[in-house]
């Protein structure tokens, strides 16, 4: 696969980023602001997102999940017996800004102890908390000690308060007997119901992404260049020093472009920032990885690094639909494109940034830990995992339970148009791990050998099974509840008390819980093996660990065995993080920028000295 023909060398830059996602935007933007003379190139396979409605209008995030979407890459995993033979599909972003330009904008932060658990020098929470504060402007509450108030990324409550989320919190604090606090993203608070903040600018009502707030706002700097529609094939080395990259036109973004390759040189540094799927693939195509993987792809090995592509992690998600009252306000009319509703909300949003346009559908969550009764109900299978990992770590949640006001648009279009609610459960620290590697198909074309690892460990399904039952009880007691959507629930045996159906209203707050038989439990287990899915939080495949422990990079982000090559994105996380991963991707970017600036002798000026001209206009 290493081409022998010479390629045109079209340019030289100081630093090249192979991938233009969240972390790359943060690092490139910070470095460009600190030293405008530095020539920086971002190569991205996807297209621009600048001021495009599908990216800046928050409610439109669901459109990126459409099967025809070109802003996401749909990675197909190997079939798994643990998933009833399914081949899971795990999307990742394919555009400038990466996940920050297409995600659901949930503002969640991991407990500080997650970073201490990484055991990596310089990455302890005491060193990272100042960066967490530096990157954000927290518009939800003033004077919170772990939040920041002058950073480029805006955090708000969104542009419309959803009544069904208030119902969810009310039932949670009564029936579910948990407390309510305003902020469960202070890096330690857990197991209480709270509002769910969003990466949405509270003034403009726009998505607060890395692309607009770190790089697009520096368009005046000609030394910061972004080339879109460019797929990085491999890193170019002289001896074992990275000196550039080879790239081609991206066939998804540029279907009519040719197949020829070009080389662009890097005089100081190459940073691979193509995410949990793209970064290990670039390393492997460059001859860095396990010998068996490279050999089967006819790639000459440069560095034996068997950790490349291993340690794949994600969170396990389940999204269960319920009927909602006709009078409830949900996102369904917007997500179904009802013209009068879209027009009315857009008109309001253009005036003041408010309305359902500046919403993602979820205003409430709990970072849930089971109490003694719940733990007992979960059975013996989870007890050891609880004792070994969770019991003495009160800041670590087992799962996030949340409510979405609407069916997230595309997933359930087969349903009749009406109001829905979705019970969301995703587990934060599943034991199972997978891997992602390149492979060649029978025609010699590159493909992906992707094992998600989902539910491989028998303890991983237990909190999902219990979460289904607990969330169902919570929703049954909400005033807007009108029954379960049978097609989206377990298929319980005829005559079971758990059979799903539409109904006219909620049960009493003090009504007894449903009783599930052994057969019912089997139906729930089968359901989760058939329905459990990604939460779009892929990480870990270029782990920042010791080389002897299947590590790929050191604490300064340097790839083992070569020089002038770093990795900076979610692939570097050595262990999982109990959060939606956008916050962590931003944090890795801020830390990586400081590391690279230090390596290059660039002074890291404080953010107040930077002119972060965030976009204020609306579309």
XYZ file of C-alpha atoms in Angstrom:
619
model
C 0.000 0.000 0.000
C 2.983 2.337 0.223
C 3.031 3.995 -3.200
C 6.376 4.004 -4.916
C 5.513 6.741 -7.420
C 6.538 10.267 -6.437
C 3.726 12.679 -5.584
C 3.639 16.421 -6.059
C 4.714 18.286 -2.940
C 2.342 21.207 -2.985
C 3.241 23.204 0.092
C 4.910 23.323 3.464
C 3.474 24.342 6.826
C 4.843 24.444 10.350
C 2.104 22.188 11.738
C -0.332 19.885 9.959
C -3.477 18.504 11.592
C -4.694 15.254 10.044
C -8.396 15.707 10.802
C -10.441 18.816 11.539
C -12.660 17.704 14.411
C -13.303 19.239 17.817
C -9.854 18.790 19.314
C -8.007 19.862 16.161
C -10.022 23.094 16.031
C -9.195 23.878 19.654
C -5.464 23.201 19.287
C -5.074 24.952 15.937
C -7.142 27.915 17.093
C -5.219 28.411 20.308
C -1.805 28.081 18.621
C -2.798 30.474 15.819
C -3.946 33.062 18.360
C -0.826 32.722 20.498
C 1.534 32.944 17.507
C -0.133 34.292 14.337
C 3.128 33.777 12.401
C 2.837 30.011 12.805
C 1.676 28.398 9.553
C -0.986 25.787 10.338
C -2.911 23.484 8.017
C -6.026 21.509 8.944
C -6.840 18.693 6.507
C -10.429 17.444 6.857
C -12.233 14.780 4.851
C -15.635 16.382 5.397
C -16.910 19.783 4.369
C -17.184 23.243 5.954
C -19.846 24.025 8.541
C -19.484 27.819 8.604
C -22.850 29.480 9.249
C -24.729 26.517 7.788
C -28.239 26.134 9.214
C -27.935 22.355 9.674
C -24.978 22.961 11.981
C -25.769 26.203 13.801
C -29.510 25.732 14.423
C -29.541 23.379 17.425
C -32.797 21.506 16.728
C -31.423 20.253 13.410
C -28.848 17.933 14.994
C -31.050 14.938 14.220
C -30.632 15.488 10.467
C -27.012 14.359 10.625
C -28.113 10.844 11.572
C -29.986 10.326 8.292
C -28.634 7.335 6.319
C -27.907 9.696 3.410
C -25.943 12.127 5.594
C -22.450 13.096 4.427
C -21.628 14.907 7.680
C -21.233 11.560 9.444
C -19.344 8.372 8.638
C -21.285 5.215 9.494
C -18.829 2.620 10.784
C -20.241 -0.908 10.592
C -19.067 -3.261 13.302
C -18.619 -7.001 13.045
C -21.736 -9.054 13.881
C -21.844 -10.128 17.527
C -23.633 -13.015 19.195
C -24.030 -10.764 22.285
C -26.152 -8.468 20.107
C -28.330 -11.284 18.744
C -26.124 -11.470 15.655
C -26.431 -7.782 14.813
C -23.702 -5.746 13.109
C -23.807 -2.503 15.131
C -23.411 0.819 13.332
C -21.385 3.541 15.041
C -21.424 6.975 13.366
C -18.657 9.522 13.775
C -18.457 13.087 12.524
C -17.210 13.947 9.025
C -17.028 17.768 8.859
C -15.140 20.755 10.220
C -15.682 20.882 13.979
C -16.229 17.120 14.146
C -18.657 15.994 16.817
C -19.088 19.548 18.081
C -20.791 20.429 14.772
C -23.260 17.519 14.727
C -23.757 16.288 18.297
C -26.817 16.721 20.519
C -25.102 19.515 22.506
C -25.576 17.934 25.940
C -23.403 19.683 28.516
C -22.030 17.027 30.818
C -18.662 16.853 32.533
C -16.911 13.794 33.931
C -16.120 13.562 37.635
C -12.674 14.981 38.330
C -11.563 11.579 39.605
C -11.896 10.094 36.098
C -8.806 12.040 35.045
C -6.908 11.072 38.185
C -7.729 7.448 37.351
C -5.859 7.827 34.056
C -2.674 7.849 36.115
C -0.907 10.050 33.580
C 1.573 12.717 34.661
C 0.330 16.213 33.906
C -3.234 15.026 33.268
C -4.366 14.942 36.905
C -7.609 16.785 37.618
C -5.805 19.569 39.528
C -3.996 20.421 36.280
C -7.093 20.094 34.097
C -9.749 21.977 36.086
C -8.243 25.390 35.185
C -8.509 24.376 31.508
C -12.111 23.221 31.950
C -12.894 26.695 33.279
C -10.821 28.451 30.625
C -12.729 26.950 27.700
C -16.284 27.848 28.755
C -18.645 30.710 29.436
C -21.159 29.171 31.830
C -24.377 31.165 31.436
C -26.560 28.957 33.634
C -25.551 30.170 37.116
C -23.061 32.775 38.336
C -20.128 32.247 40.701
C -19.772 28.482 40.526
C -16.201 27.603 41.558
C -15.566 24.869 38.974
C -17.141 26.704 36.034
C -15.642 29.304 33.719
C -17.163 32.618 32.678
C -15.001 34.049 29.886
C -14.195 31.145 27.547
C -15.042 30.680 23.870
C -17.642 27.914 24.368
C -21.044 29.061 25.631
C -23.178 26.919 27.936
C -26.831 27.814 28.586
C -30.251 26.360 29.350
C -31.293 26.698 25.697
C -34.047 28.788 24.191
C -37.191 27.133 25.540
C -38.152 25.398 28.795
C -39.840 22.027 28.223
C -42.665 21.206 30.623
C -42.252 17.436 30.279
C -38.716 17.737 31.657
C -40.095 19.464 34.744
C -42.532 16.558 35.127
C -39.592 14.140 34.914
C -37.766 15.946 37.723
C -40.937 16.138 39.849
C -41.510 12.380 39.637
C -37.813 11.756 40.199
C -37.719 13.717 43.428
C -40.915 12.106 44.783
C -41.409 8.588 43.455
C -37.682 7.944 42.807
C -36.737 9.566 46.133
C -33.722 11.490 44.900
C -32.798 15.082 45.632
C -32.788 17.954 43.140
C -29.838 20.282 42.594
C -29.196 22.893 39.925
C -25.738 21.643 38.907
C -24.585 18.039 38.641
C -21.662 19.020 36.412
C -19.513 20.497 39.170
C -17.107 17.517 38.787
C -18.379 15.608 41.828
C -22.152 15.776 42.442
C -23.972 12.597 41.544
C -27.282 10.766 41.975
C -29.530 13.834 42.037
C -31.990 15.156 39.470
C -30.968 18.345 37.753
C -31.621 20.534 34.724
C -29.521 19.579 31.684
C -27.535 22.492 30.278
C -26.551 22.706 26.637
C -23.741 23.833 24.386
C -26.002 26.563 23.010
C -25.245 30.283 23.102
C -27.908 31.796 25.363
C -27.882 35.085 23.438
C -27.815 33.985 19.798
C -29.464 30.571 20.256
C -26.767 29.019 18.060
C -24.868 25.776 18.603
C -21.644 26.451 20.483
C -19.150 24.382 18.498
C -15.374 24.297 18.221
C -15.284 25.260 14.537
C -16.956 28.673 14.877
C -15.410 29.553 18.234
C -11.777 28.526 17.693
C -10.981 28.649 13.952
C -13.675 30.315 11.838
C -13.390 33.422 14.035
C -9.739 33.732 12.960
C -10.408 34.054 9.241
C -8.232 37.188 9.290
C -5.154 34.992 9.862
C -3.968 33.773 6.460
C -1.478 31.462 8.175
C -4.325 29.301 9.503
C -5.612 27.272 6.574
C -8.389 24.691 6.352
C -8.538 22.353 3.363
C -11.778 20.386 3.208
C -12.587 17.233 1.261
C -9.062 15.907 1.908
C -8.544 12.407 3.320
C -5.174 11.835 4.951
C -3.785 8.483 3.846
C -0.591 8.325 5.845
C 2.198 10.218 7.561
C 5.430 10.705 5.595
C 8.647 9.938 7.479
C 12.327 10.607 6.958
C 13.958 7.882 8.995
C 11.521 7.975 11.919
C 10.813 11.692 11.908
C 7.382 12.806 10.676
C 7.881 15.371 7.901
C 4.463 15.557 6.235
C 1.348 13.706 5.140
C -0.004 12.161 1.966
C -3.648 12.878 1.172
C -6.264 12.296 -1.500
C -9.689 13.736 -2.213
C -12.384 12.353 0.071
C -14.748 10.239 -2.032
C -17.815 11.065 0.073
C -17.259 14.817 0.174
C -15.856 15.004 -3.353
C -17.360 12.092 -5.323
C -16.261 13.551 -8.671
C -12.658 14.231 -7.692
C -9.761 12.158 -8.947
C -7.827 9.543 -7.003
C -4.402 11.137 -7.207
C -2.372 11.697 -4.061
C -0.515 14.798 -2.938
C 2.027 15.402 -0.209
C 2.188 18.410 2.070
C 5.235 18.945 4.272
C 5.335 19.831 7.982
C 8.499 21.537 9.225
C 7.734 21.324 12.949
C 4.976 18.800 13.733
C 2.254 16.479 12.465
C -0.782 16.061 14.741
C -3.151 13.184 14.015
C -6.625 14.268 15.115
C -8.998 12.055 13.134
C -10.879 10.525 16.062
C -11.238 7.048 17.512
C -11.700 5.539 14.032
C -9.545 7.761 11.837
C -6.449 8.186 14.001
C -5.536 4.494 14.417
C -6.225 3.959 10.702
C -3.766 6.722 9.726
C -1.146 5.239 12.055
C -1.621 1.757 10.606
C -1.448 3.026 7.016
C 1.790 4.752 8.056
C 3.350 1.480 9.220
C 2.733 2.000 12.939
C 0.819 -0.804 14.630
C 0.693 -4.540 15.228
C 2.662 -6.681 12.776
C -0.263 -9.023 12.064
C -2.563 -6.126 11.121
C -0.001 -4.451 8.873
C 1.110 -7.678 7.211
C -2.397 -8.611 6.083
C -2.676 -5.142 4.502
C 0.744 -5.410 2.803
C 2.129 -2.488 4.781
C 5.781 -2.402 5.760
C 6.097 -1.978 9.501
C 7.908 1.126 10.736
C 7.140 0.792 14.463
C 5.781 -2.218 16.339
C 2.979 -0.684 18.384
C 0.331 -3.347 19.055
C -1.877 -0.973 21.084
C -2.911 0.949 17.960
C -6.638 0.395 17.392
C -7.118 -1.537 20.641
C -8.929 -0.364 23.815
C -12.027 0.825 21.890
C -14.604 2.216 24.331
C -18.072 3.739 24.112
C -21.125 4.101 26.330
C -24.096 1.762 25.931
C -27.314 3.565 25.024
C -30.985 2.627 24.869
C -33.732 5.008 23.724
C -37.277 3.843 24.474
C -40.354 5.634 23.009
C -43.578 6.537 24.823
C -46.758 8.295 23.723
C -47.173 11.835 25.061
C -50.290 13.921 25.609
C -51.579 15.926 22.645
C -51.204 19.133 24.641
C -47.573 18.438 25.593
C -44.877 20.519 23.904
C -42.398 18.220 22.174
C -39.860 18.506 19.349
C -41.854 16.148 17.112
C -43.566 18.782 14.899
C -40.191 20.459 14.277
C -38.348 17.189 13.660
C -41.088 16.071 11.286
C -40.745 19.371 9.413
C -44.246 20.742 10.039
C -43.951 23.984 8.077
C -46.092 26.302 10.200
C -44.315 25.230 13.415
C -40.846 25.556 11.888
C -41.711 28.981 10.442
C -43.092 30.309 13.735
C -40.133 29.070 15.785
C -37.553 30.284 13.270
C -39.101 33.757 13.242
C -38.785 33.969 17.035
C -35.238 32.554 17.002
C -34.083 35.134 14.460
C -35.317 37.916 16.747
C -33.882 36.839 20.106
C -32.297 33.375 19.850
C -35.205 31.806 21.741
C -37.852 29.167 20.796
C -37.611 25.419 20.162
C -34.985 26.077 17.468
C -32.518 26.527 20.366
C -33.443 23.186 21.924
C -32.208 19.592 21.751
C -35.267 18.091 23.455
C -33.742 17.233 26.837
C -33.870 19.566 29.822
C -33.412 17.101 32.690
C -31.209 14.208 33.758
C -29.925 12.206 36.678
C -26.436 10.752 36.932
C -27.832 7.644 38.552
C -26.376 5.357 41.191
C -28.539 2.532 42.523
C -29.658 2.677 46.147
C -29.638 -0.474 48.276
C -33.077 -1.616 47.117
C -32.215 -1.036 43.471
C -28.899 -2.814 43.854
C -30.681 -5.794 45.369
C -33.202 -5.801 42.512
C -30.344 -5.842 40.009
C -29.347 -9.282 41.263
C -26.042 -10.960 41.936
C -24.534 -10.473 38.461
C -23.706 -6.813 39.109
C -22.607 -7.062 42.742
C -18.887 -7.684 42.171
C -18.639 -4.891 39.596
C -20.422 -2.561 42.018
C -18.086 -3.425 44.899
C -14.894 -3.249 42.854
C -15.581 -0.042 40.933
C -18.560 2.015 42.130
C -19.155 1.398 45.836
C -16.335 3.571 47.202
C -16.437 6.132 44.406
C -19.596 8.158 45.182
C -18.886 10.632 42.362
C -19.176 7.950 39.664
C -22.620 7.274 38.196
C -23.594 3.915 36.760
C -25.771 5.522 34.077
C -27.429 8.716 32.962
C -31.234 8.585 32.906
C -32.861 11.354 30.902
C -36.026 12.299 29.074
C -36.209 13.498 25.482
C -39.312 15.427 24.418
C -39.718 13.860 20.985
C -38.526 10.888 18.964
C -35.286 12.479 17.735
C -36.817 12.739 14.324
C -35.466 10.030 12.129
C -35.497 6.969 14.319
C -39.228 6.417 14.396
C -40.600 8.077 11.279
C -42.696 4.953 10.749
C -44.858 6.082 13.661
C -47.940 8.240 13.093
C -47.235 11.962 13.552
C -48.097 12.903 17.120
C -46.298 13.716 20.392
C -43.786 11.315 21.886
C -41.354 11.122 24.776
C -38.218 8.996 24.823
C -36.690 7.463 27.938
C -32.908 7.598 27.526
C -30.502 5.410 29.474
C -26.807 5.191 28.842
C -24.276 3.414 30.993
C -21.054 5.290 31.649
C -18.422 2.704 32.558
C -19.136 -0.548 30.699
C -16.434 -3.164 31.229
C -16.326 -4.422 27.643
C -13.755 -3.085 25.197
C -13.376 -3.534 21.455
C -10.940 -2.733 18.669
C -10.812 -1.011 15.296
C -8.284 -1.817 12.555
C -7.871 -1.463 8.826
C -8.285 -4.485 6.577
C -8.364 -5.226 2.868
C -11.468 -6.688 1.223
C -11.380 -9.294 -1.543
C -10.897 -6.527 -4.125
C -7.935 -5.060 -2.300
C -9.953 -2.035 -1.125
C -9.448 -0.773 2.406
C -12.211 -1.546 4.878
C -12.688 -1.579 8.614
C -12.316 -4.504 11.029
C -14.363 -3.192 13.930
C -15.343 -5.092 17.054
C -17.430 -2.861 19.315
C -17.177 -5.247 22.255
C -20.720 -4.193 23.225
C -22.165 -6.362 26.038
C -19.262 -8.836 25.845
C -18.931 -8.614 29.622
C -22.041 -10.090 31.284
C -22.245 -7.264 33.839
C -22.765 -4.591 31.179
C -26.370 -5.486 30.359
C -27.559 -5.542 33.990
C -27.939 -1.762 34.507
C -29.635 -1.475 31.103
C -32.183 -4.121 32.072
C -32.846 -2.438 35.408
C -32.810 1.022 33.817
C -35.647 0.014 31.476
C -37.836 -0.890 34.454
C -37.000 2.151 36.555
C -37.444 4.614 33.694
C -40.751 3.018 32.735
C -42.020 3.548 36.286
C -40.936 7.198 36.205
C -42.614 7.881 32.863
C -45.825 6.052 33.903
C -46.245 8.660 36.649
C -45.687 11.748 34.500
C -48.847 13.767 33.685
C -47.971 13.764 29.956
C -47.644 9.949 29.780
C -50.066 8.242 27.390
C -48.634 4.730 27.282
C -45.791 2.837 25.641
C -45.131 2.637 21.905
C -45.289 -1.180 21.611
C -42.972 -1.396 18.573
C -40.195 0.280 20.547
C -40.407 -1.871 23.686
C -39.660 -5.475 24.653
C -42.133 -7.991 23.284
C -43.651 -9.319 26.494
C -45.624 -12.602 26.492
C -49.392 -12.349 26.052
C -51.053 -11.969 29.431
C -48.009 -10.418 31.090
C -48.662 -7.459 33.390
C -45.806 -5.734 31.543
C -47.452 -5.810 28.074
C -47.075 -2.394 26.424
C -50.036 -0.371 25.167
C -51.392 3.102 24.648
C -53.413 4.508 27.549
C -55.363 7.614 28.536
C -53.144 8.951 31.308
C -50.609 8.259 34.056
C -50.900 5.955 37.041
C -51.043 7.411 40.538
C -47.722 8.521 41.999
C -48.114 5.897 44.732
C -49.270 3.076 42.435
C -47.404 -0.237 42.827
C -44.550 -0.958 40.419
C -45.121 -3.403 37.587
C -44.165 -6.963 38.444
C -41.974 -8.722 35.880
C -41.819 -12.509 35.573
C -38.700 -14.467 34.593
C -40.129 -14.604 31.055
C -40.553 -10.835 31.074
C -36.938 -10.420 32.181
C -35.823 -12.594 29.289
C -37.815 -10.370 26.913
C -36.065 -7.270 28.302
C -32.668 -8.931 27.931
C -33.434 -9.922 24.324
C -34.691 -6.422 23.611
C -31.465 -4.814 24.788
C -29.308 -7.211 22.793
C -31.362 -6.252 19.723
C -31.643 -2.510 20.414
C -28.711 -1.346 22.539
C -26.687 1.147 20.501
C -23.804 3.563 20.458
C -24.013 6.876 22.278
C -21.573 8.358 19.733
C -18.834 8.493 22.395
C -16.092 6.405 20.764
C -12.658 6.723 22.375
C -9.482 4.976 23.533
C -7.929 3.544 20.348
C -4.619 5.471 20.567
C -4.375 5.247 24.333
C -2.131 7.528 26.374
C -0.552 4.759 28.429
C 2.874 3.209 28.956
C 4.089 1.468 25.816
C 4.338 -1.842 27.696
C 0.646 -1.533 28.599
C -0.489 -1.286 24.959
C -0.044 2.461 24.986
C 0.291 4.424 21.754
C 1.330 7.877 23.001
C 3.110 9.280 26.041
C 1.851 12.013 28.377
C 3.149 14.662 25.950
C 1.048 13.070 23.179
C 4.108 11.784 21.300
C 3.643 8.559 19.326
C 6.073 5.945 20.635
C 8.978 5.064 18.369
C 8.919 8.167 16.120
C 9.493 11.918 16.462
C 7.516 15.013 15.482
C 4.223 13.067 15.556
C 1.459 13.510 18.123
C -2.145 12.358 18.500
C -4.764 14.677 19.997
C -8.439 13.652 20.068
C -10.734 11.305 22.013
C -8.711 8.299 20.863
C -6.036 9.137 23.460
C -8.284 8.570 26.510
C -6.793 5.538 28.300
C -10.011 4.864 30.262
C -13.649 5.755 29.844
C -15.082 9.021 31.105
C -18.497 9.372 32.740
C -19.806 12.050 30.421
C -20.974 13.017 26.968
C -17.544 13.300 25.405
C -17.638 16.781 23.814
C -16.481 18.326 27.104
C -13.520 15.926 27.192
C -12.601 16.540 23.539
C -12.468 20.290 24.238
C -10.374 19.686 27.338
C -7.904 17.458 25.476
C -7.613 20.241 22.904
C -6.803 22.891 25.500
C -4.204 20.642 27.157
C -2.693 19.620 23.810
C -2.377 23.283 22.783
C -0.372 24.012 25.937
C 1.857 20.975 25.427
C 2.610 21.893 21.803
C 3.160 25.557 22.651
C 5.610 24.496 25.343
C 7.444 22.205 22.905
C 7.728 25.036 20.374
C 8.615 27.759 22.878
C 5.379 29.706 22.284
C 3.986 31.798 25.118
C 0.453 30.741 26.161
C -1.275 34.060 26.695
C -4.343 34.170 28.916
C -7.722 34.025 27.210
C -8.463 37.641 28.087
C -5.635 38.610 25.724
C -7.208 36.669 22.882
C -9.820 38.265 20.675
C -12.433 35.502 20.535
C -14.883 37.093 18.139
C -17.646 34.518 18.369
C -20.290 34.706 15.651
C -23.287 36.749 16.744
C -25.410 36.645 13.615
C -28.295 34.249 13.154
C -29.435 32.573 9.969
